[in-house]
């Protein structure tokens, strides 16, 4: 079946340009003019990829990607931002919120087509493998799985564990800066979390801190967890609040990174 792509932009001319750029490929293309309509269409018929502008009336692209990542049936959907916002801070914001790629306007149609093909290939391979790995882990098994956060982000990883209602320990660590944390899950809910190495944080603050990581490694081990629930929120609620905090923090801090660190 052809890959289903949802194109979201309030500019009808840009919609036509994107459709023309992808017309020669075997894709099923659908459009929406704002994030609210796009989310409704995605919920009714989940796409294989979303290409979205940022600045739109109603629901912005920032909010749309946050809602997509917080919705279990859409959480692994690849997402490409196609926007006139091209500063380093804007790109960082996009990747923090869960985008798979970020292409500034104006763009070359052939570059968009190449990036779409690359994201779809990567998604099919990585997310398919991740789902199979998660399903192989039973709550009482000593087995587990591990991987890189560059391949599957913290948000998507948590949604997978929630969907499969897994019980066990999720360890996240990265080298730059040196940090390590542990998240304990029961039936797909994070019940407690601790920083072993890095800034002092406990419980829900550890979760929000880890959601900002875009690189590092993870390991999940299925094991019995008998702990008091110190978090008190579903993973969906944690992702929405974490995205809000990252958005607020990026505006307050005015973070800027060199271009070479973004892609």
mmCIF file of C-alpha atoms in Angstrom:
data_model
loop_
_atom_site.group_PDB
_atom_site.id
_atom_site.type_symbol
_atom_site.label_atom_id
_atom_site.label_comp_id
_atom_site.label_asym_id
_atom_site.label_seq_id
_atom_site.Cartn_x
_atom_site.Cartn_y
_atom_site.Cartn_z
ATOM 1 C CA UNK A 1 0.000 0.000 0.000
ATOM 2 C CA UNK A 2 1.232 3.538 -0.705
ATOM 3 C CA UNK A 3 2.474 5.529 2.271
ATOM 4 C CA UNK A 4 -0.152 7.976 3.545
ATOM 5 C CA UNK A 5 1.216 11.510 3.944
ATOM 6 C CA UNK A 6 -0.666 14.360 5.624
ATOM 7 C CA UNK A 7 0.443 17.838 4.479
ATOM 8 C CA UNK A 8 -0.470 20.637 6.914
ATOM 9 C CA UNK A 9 -0.140 24.287 5.888
ATOM 10 C CA UNK A 10 -2.495 27.277 5.890
ATOM 11 C CA UNK A 11 -0.933 28.503 2.627
ATOM 12 C CA UNK A 12 -2.716 26.744 -0.252
ATOM 13 C CA UNK A 13 0.153 27.599 -2.613
ATOM 14 C CA UNK A 14 2.623 25.727 -0.364
ATOM 15 C CA UNK A 15 0.225 22.793 -0.229
ATOM 16 C CA UNK A 16 0.222 22.643 -4.036
ATOM 17 C CA UNK A 17 4.036 22.904 -4.197
ATOM 18 C CA UNK A 18 4.456 20.042 -1.719
ATOM 19 C CA UNK A 19 1.929 17.877 -3.559
ATOM 20 C CA UNK A 20 3.727 18.577 -6.844
ATOM 21 C CA UNK A 21 7.099 17.672 -5.299
ATOM 22 C CA UNK A 22 5.763 14.281 -4.180
ATOM 23 C CA UNK A 23 3.419 13.610 -7.081
ATOM 24 C CA UNK A 24 5.758 11.242 -8.917
ATOM 25 C CA UNK A 25 6.124 8.995 -5.857
ATOM 26 C CA UNK A 26 3.704 6.277 -4.813
ATOM 27 C CA UNK A 27 2.143 8.227 -1.938
ATOM 28 C CA UNK A 28 -1.441 8.813 -0.853
ATOM 29 C CA UNK A 29 -1.511 12.565 -0.136
ATOM 30 C CA UNK A 30 -3.981 14.428 2.086
ATOM 31 C CA UNK A 31 -3.996 18.091 3.139
ATOM 32 C CA UNK A 32 -5.166 20.205 6.084
ATOM 33 C CA UNK A 33 -5.031 23.968 6.624
ATOM 34 C CA UNK A 34 -4.414 24.029 10.386
ATOM 35 C CA UNK A 35 -3.357 21.798 13.237
ATOM 36 C CA UNK A 36 -6.848 21.192 14.589
ATOM 37 C CA UNK A 37 -8.125 19.779 11.288
ATOM 38 C CA UNK A 38 -4.888 17.852 10.820
ATOM 39 C CA UNK A 39 -5.158 16.168 14.226
ATOM 40 C CA UNK A 40 -8.768 15.188 13.553
ATOM 41 C CA UNK A 41 -7.803 13.679 10.191
ATOM 42 C CA UNK A 42 -4.843 11.858 11.723
ATOM 43 C CA UNK A 43 -7.004 10.397 14.490
ATOM 44 C CA UNK A 44 -9.601 9.202 11.964
ATOM 45 C CA UNK A 45 -7.049 7.743 9.546
ATOM 46 C CA UNK A 46 -3.486 7.594 10.958
ATOM 47 C CA UNK A 47 -0.937 8.715 8.345
ATOM 48 C CA UNK A 48 2.505 7.243 7.781
ATOM 49 C CA UNK A 49 4.035 10.743 7.802
ATOM 50 C CA UNK A 50 3.033 14.301 8.713
ATOM 51 C CA UNK A 51 4.608 17.308 6.961
ATOM 52 C CA UNK A 52 3.629 20.483 8.797
ATOM 53 C CA UNK A 53 4.146 24.227 8.924
ATOM 54 C CA UNK A 54 4.624 25.842 12.347
ATOM 55 C CA UNK A 55 2.816 29.180 12.167
ATOM 56 C CA UNK A 56 -0.849 28.468 11.468
ATOM 57 C CA UNK A 57 -4.152 29.812 12.809
ATOM 58 C CA UNK A 58 -5.752 27.805 15.573
ATOM 59 C CA UNK A 59 -3.424 24.963 16.501
ATOM 60 C CA UNK A 60 0.216 25.651 15.606
ATOM 61 C CA UNK A 61 2.665 23.067 14.342
ATOM 62 C CA UNK A 62 4.401 23.065 17.753
ATOM 63 C CA UNK A 63 1.137 22.044 19.425
ATOM 64 C CA UNK A 64 0.312 19.564 16.685
ATOM 65 C CA UNK A 65 3.546 17.582 17.053
ATOM 66 C CA UNK A 66 3.077 17.603 20.839
ATOM 67 C CA UNK A 67 -0.444 16.204 20.516
ATOM 68 C CA UNK A 68 0.714 13.612 17.977
ATOM 69 C CA UNK A 69 3.529 12.402 20.244
ATOM 70 C CA UNK A 70 1.143 12.260 23.245
ATOM 71 C CA UNK A 71 -1.472 10.164 21.390
ATOM 72 C CA UNK A 72 -0.627 6.452 21.633
ATOM 73 C CA UNK A 73 -1.928 5.481 18.186
ATOM 74 C CA UNK A 74 0.014 8.354 16.569
ATOM 75 C CA UNK A 75 3.090 8.524 18.809
ATOM 76 C CA UNK A 76 5.434 6.803 16.334
ATOM 77 C CA UNK A 77 4.212 8.705 13.279
ATOM 78 C CA UNK A 78 7.185 10.416 11.548
ATOM 79 C CA UNK A 79 6.912 14.213 11.539
ATOM 80 C CA UNK A 80 8.709 16.726 9.301
ATOM 81 C CA UNK A 81 8.521 20.461 9.888
ATOM 82 C CA UNK A 82 8.435 22.558 6.705
ATOM 83 C CA UNK A 83 8.502 26.170 7.871
ATOM 84 C CA UNK A 84 9.846 29.676 7.358
ATOM 85 C CA UNK A 85 11.220 29.581 10.916
ATOM 86 C CA UNK A 86 14.856 28.723 10.275
ATOM 87 C CA UNK A 87 16.817 29.880 13.321
ATOM 88 C CA UNK A 88 18.904 27.434 15.345
ATOM 89 C CA UNK A 89 16.536 27.916 18.277
ATOM 90 C CA UNK A 90 13.506 27.060 16.133
ATOM 91 C CA UNK A 91 15.169 23.885 14.858
ATOM 92 C CA UNK A 92 16.112 22.870 18.390
ATOM 93 C CA UNK A 93 12.522 23.424 19.492
ATOM 94 C CA UNK A 94 11.256 21.238 16.662
ATOM 95 C CA UNK A 95 13.573 18.355 17.465
ATOM 96 C CA UNK A 96 12.917 18.632 21.205
ATOM 97 C CA UNK A 97 9.192 18.319 20.619
ATOM 98 C CA UNK A 98 9.695 15.155 18.599
ATOM 99 C CA UNK A 99 10.195 16.084 14.933
ATOM 100 C CA UNK A 100 12.107 13.605 12.765
ATOM 101 C CA UNK A 101 13.339 16.258 10.338
ATOM 102 C CA UNK A 102 13.200 20.028 9.834
ATOM 103 C CA UNK A 103 13.305 21.742 6.437
ATOM 104 C CA UNK A 104 13.209 25.564 6.179
ATOM 105 C CA UNK A 105 11.274 27.451 3.501
ATOM 106 C CA UNK A 106 11.991 28.195 0.733
ATOM 107 C CA UNK A 107 12.887 24.623 -0.135
ATOM 108 C CA UNK A 108 13.920 22.639 -3.196
ATOM 109 C CA UNK A 109 11.240 20.112 -4.196
ATOM 110 C CA UNK A 110 13.836 17.423 -4.862
ATOM 111 C CA UNK A 111 15.292 17.889 -1.364
ATOM 112 C CA UNK A 112 11.854 17.534 0.217
ATOM 113 C CA UNK A 113 11.226 14.349 -1.783
ATOM 114 C CA UNK A 114 14.580 12.916 -0.674
ATOM 115 C CA UNK A 115 13.966 13.728 2.987
ATOM 116 C CA UNK A 116 10.476 12.234 2.884
ATOM 117 C CA UNK A 117 11.821 8.995 1.422
ATOM 118 C CA UNK A 118 14.619 8.875 4.010
ATOM 119 C CA UNK A 119 12.311 9.488 6.985
ATOM 120 C CA UNK A 120 9.824 6.865 5.814
ATOM 121 C CA UNK A 121 12.584 4.255 5.340
ATOM 122 C CA UNK A 122 14.084 5.001 8.749
ATOM 123 C CA UNK A 123 10.693 4.925 10.459
ATOM 124 C CA UNK A 124 9.676 1.629 8.901
ATOM 125 C CA UNK A 125 12.897 -0.036 9.986
ATOM 126 C CA UNK A 126 13.430 1.450 13.445
ATOM 127 C CA UNK A 127 9.904 1.672 14.775
ATOM 128 C CA UNK A 128 8.971 -1.728 13.443
ATOM 129 C CA UNK A 129 11.982 -3.262 15.157
ATOM 130 C CA UNK A 130 11.271 -1.384 18.383
ATOM 131 C CA UNK A 131 7.677 -2.639 18.520
ATOM 132 C CA UNK A 132 8.801 -6.232 18.066
ATOM 133 C CA UNK A 133 11.433 -5.864 20.768
ATOM 134 C CA UNK A 134 8.926 -4.451 23.256
ATOM 135 C CA UNK A 135 6.382 -7.175 22.551
ATOM 136 C CA UNK A 136 8.975 -9.873 23.191
ATOM 137 C CA UNK A 137 9.374 -8.724 26.806
ATOM 138 C CA UNK A 138 6.933 -10.253 29.279
ATOM 139 C CA UNK A 139 6.329 -8.730 32.748
ATOM 140 C CA UNK A 140 7.944 -11.677 34.538
ATOM 141 C CA UNK A 141 10.820 -12.202 32.129
ATOM 142 C CA UNK A 142 14.412 -11.285 32.928
ATOM 143 C CA UNK A 143 14.921 -10.374 29.286
ATOM 144 C CA UNK A 144 14.964 -6.836 28.005
ATOM 145 C CA UNK A 145 16.009 -4.666 25.122
ATOM 146 C CA UNK A 146 18.213 -1.663 24.525
ATOM 147 C CA UNK A 147 19.074 0.883 21.883
ATOM 148 C CA UNK A 148 19.947 4.467 21.030
ATOM 149 C CA UNK A 149 17.824 7.519 21.723
ATOM 150 C CA UNK A 150 18.808 8.878 18.307
ATOM 151 C CA UNK A 151 16.783 6.010 16.806
ATOM 152 C CA UNK A 152 13.740 6.195 19.061
ATOM 153 C CA UNK A 153 13.207 9.191 21.331
ATOM 154 C CA UNK A 154 12.325 9.095 25.019
ATOM 155 C CA UNK A 155 8.725 10.160 24.330
ATOM 156 C CA UNK A 156 8.126 7.436 21.730
ATOM 157 C CA UNK A 157 9.832 4.856 23.928
ATOM 158 C CA UNK A 158 7.562 5.661 26.874
ATOM 159 C CA UNK A 159 4.464 5.502 24.669
ATOM 160 C CA UNK A 160 5.515 2.050 23.424
ATOM 161 C CA UNK A 161 5.900 0.813 26.987
ATOM 162 C CA UNK A 162 2.524 2.321 27.886
ATOM 163 C CA UNK A 163 0.819 0.683 24.911
ATOM 164 C CA UNK A 164 2.263 -2.699 25.831
ATOM 165 C CA UNK A 165 1.520 -2.151 29.568
ATOM 166 C CA UNK A 166 5.051 -3.141 30.539
ATOM 167 C CA UNK A 167 6.361 -3.487 34.079
ATOM 168 C CA UNK A 168 10.053 -3.030 34.778
ATOM 169 C CA UNK A 169 13.006 -0.664 34.864
ATOM 170 C CA UNK A 170 13.977 1.768 32.111
ATOM 171 C CA UNK A 171 17.543 3.096 32.381
ATOM 172 C CA UNK A 172 18.523 6.151 30.322
ATOM 173 C CA UNK A 173 22.070 7.484 30.071
ATOM 174 C CA UNK A 174 24.106 9.860 27.942
ATOM 175 C CA UNK A 175 27.744 10.895 27.763
ATOM 176 C CA UNK A 176 27.630 14.635 27.015
ATOM 177 C CA UNK A 177 26.903 15.742 29.649
ATOM 178 C CA UNK A 178 27.380 12.619 31.719
ATOM 179 C CA UNK A 179 23.938 11.742 33.092
ATOM 180 C CA UNK A 180 22.015 8.627 34.059
ATOM 181 C CA UNK A 181 18.499 8.092 35.377
ATOM 182 C CA UNK A 182 16.144 5.238 36.234
ATOM 183 C CA UNK A 183 12.412 5.122 35.517
ATOM 184 C CA UNK A 184 10.254 2.451 37.165
ATOM 185 C CA UNK A 185 7.084 1.345 35.382
ATOM 186 C CA UNK A 186 4.057 -0.675 36.437
ATOM 187 C CA UNK A 187 1.545 -1.766 33.827
ATOM 188 C CA UNK A 188 2.702 0.923 31.430
ATOM 189 C CA UNK A 189 2.733 3.787 33.954
ATOM 190 C CA UNK A 190 5.832 5.508 35.301
ATOM 191 C CA UNK A 191 5.496 5.224 39.083
ATOM 192 C CA UNK A 192 8.840 6.712 40.151
ATOM 193 C CA UNK A 193 12.096 8.058 38.731
ATOM 194 C CA UNK A 194 15.548 8.997 40.031
ATOM 195 C CA UNK A 195 18.704 10.679 38.728
ATOM 196 C CA UNK A 196 21.782 8.560 39.486
ATOM 197 C CA UNK A 197 24.254 10.878 37.748
ATOM 198 C CA UNK A 198 23.619 14.495 36.840
ATOM 199 C CA UNK A 199 21.477 17.289 38.285
ATOM 200 C CA UNK A 200 19.636 16.602 41.508
ATOM 201 C CA UNK A 201 16.090 15.583 40.624
ATOM 202 C CA UNK A 202 13.551 13.062 41.858
ATOM 203 C CA UNK A 203 10.183 11.715 40.874
ATOM 204 C CA UNK A 204 8.363 13.622 38.112
ATOM 205 C CA UNK A 205 11.154 16.196 37.688
ATOM 206 C CA UNK A 206 13.455 13.375 36.570
ATOM 207 C CA UNK A 207 10.958 12.386 33.879
ATOM 208 C CA UNK A 208 10.659 15.939 32.570
ATOM 209 C CA UNK A 209 14.443 16.269 32.518
ATOM 210 C CA UNK A 210 14.908 13.010 30.584
ATOM 211 C CA UNK A 211 12.310 14.017 27.990
ATOM 212 C CA UNK A 212 14.723 16.737 26.846
ATOM 213 C CA UNK A 213 17.383 14.212 25.808
ATOM 214 C CA UNK A 214 17.817 13.763 22.070
ATOM 215 C CA UNK A 215 20.883 11.496 22.259
ATOM 216 C CA UNK A 216 22.075 8.696 24.488
ATOM 217 C CA UNK A 217 21.262 5.064 25.190
ATOM 218 C CA UNK A 218 18.417 3.196 26.857
ATOM 219 C CA UNK A 219 17.914 -0.231 28.386
ATOM 220 C CA UNK A 220 14.622 -1.746 29.528
ATOM 221 C CA UNK A 221 14.522 -4.735 31.853
ATOM 222 C CA UNK A 222 11.247 -6.502 32.664
ATOM 223 C CA UNK A 223 11.077 -7.178 36.402
ATOM 224 C CA UNK A 224 8.567 -6.911 39.238
ATOM 225 C CA UNK A 225 8.090 -3.347 40.530
ATOM 226 C CA UNK A 226 6.421 -2.840 43.895
ATOM 227 C CA UNK A 227 6.675 0.871 44.609
ATOM 228 C CA UNK A 228 4.337 3.625 45.663
ATOM 229 C CA UNK A 229 3.230 5.759 42.713
ATOM 230 C CA UNK A 230 5.141 9.026 43.159
ATOM 231 C CA UNK A 231 4.254 10.335 39.692
ATOM 232 C CA UNK A 232 0.464 10.254 39.655
ATOM 233 C CA UNK A 233 0.095 10.927 35.914
ATOM 234 C CA UNK A 234 -0.329 8.897 32.767
ATOM 235 C CA UNK A 235 2.476 8.947 30.209
ATOM 236 C CA UNK A 236 0.259 10.979 27.872
ATOM 237 C CA UNK A 237 -0.162 13.669 30.557
ATOM 238 C CA UNK A 238 3.585 13.621 31.270
ATOM 239 C CA UNK A 239 4.413 14.164 27.589
ATOM 240 C CA UNK A 240 2.020 17.100 27.254
ATOM 241 C CA UNK A 241 3.363 18.797 30.381
ATOM 242 C CA UNK A 242 6.958 18.026 29.400
ATOM 243 C CA UNK A 243 6.452 19.649 25.991
ATOM 244 C CA UNK A 244 4.913 22.718 27.638
ATOM 245 C CA UNK A 245 7.906 23.039 29.963
ATOM 246 C CA UNK A 246 10.412 22.686 27.110
ATOM 247 C CA UNK A 247 8.564 25.330 25.119
ATOM 248 C CA UNK A 248 8.601 27.690 28.082
ATOM 249 C CA UNK A 249 12.261 26.994 28.836
ATOM 250 C CA UNK A 250 13.428 27.599 25.263
ATOM 251 C CA UNK A 251 11.678 30.977 25.194
ATOM 252 C CA UNK A 252 13.175 32.005 28.536
ATOM 253 C CA UNK A 253 16.725 30.803 27.841
ATOM 254 C CA UNK A 254 17.091 31.931 24.240
ATOM 255 C CA UNK A 255 19.139 28.824 23.398
ATOM 256 C CA UNK A 256 21.248 28.980 20.250
ATOM 257 C CA UNK A 257 23.319 26.160 18.821
ATOM 258 C CA UNK A 258 25.651 26.044 15.814
ATOM 259 C CA UNK A 259 24.009 24.801 12.628
ATOM 260 C CA UNK A 260 26.267 21.762 12.545
ATOM 261 C CA UNK A 261 24.837 20.491 15.829
ATOM 262 C CA UNK A 262 21.269 20.463 14.571
ATOM 263 C CA UNK A 263 21.126 17.944 11.765
#
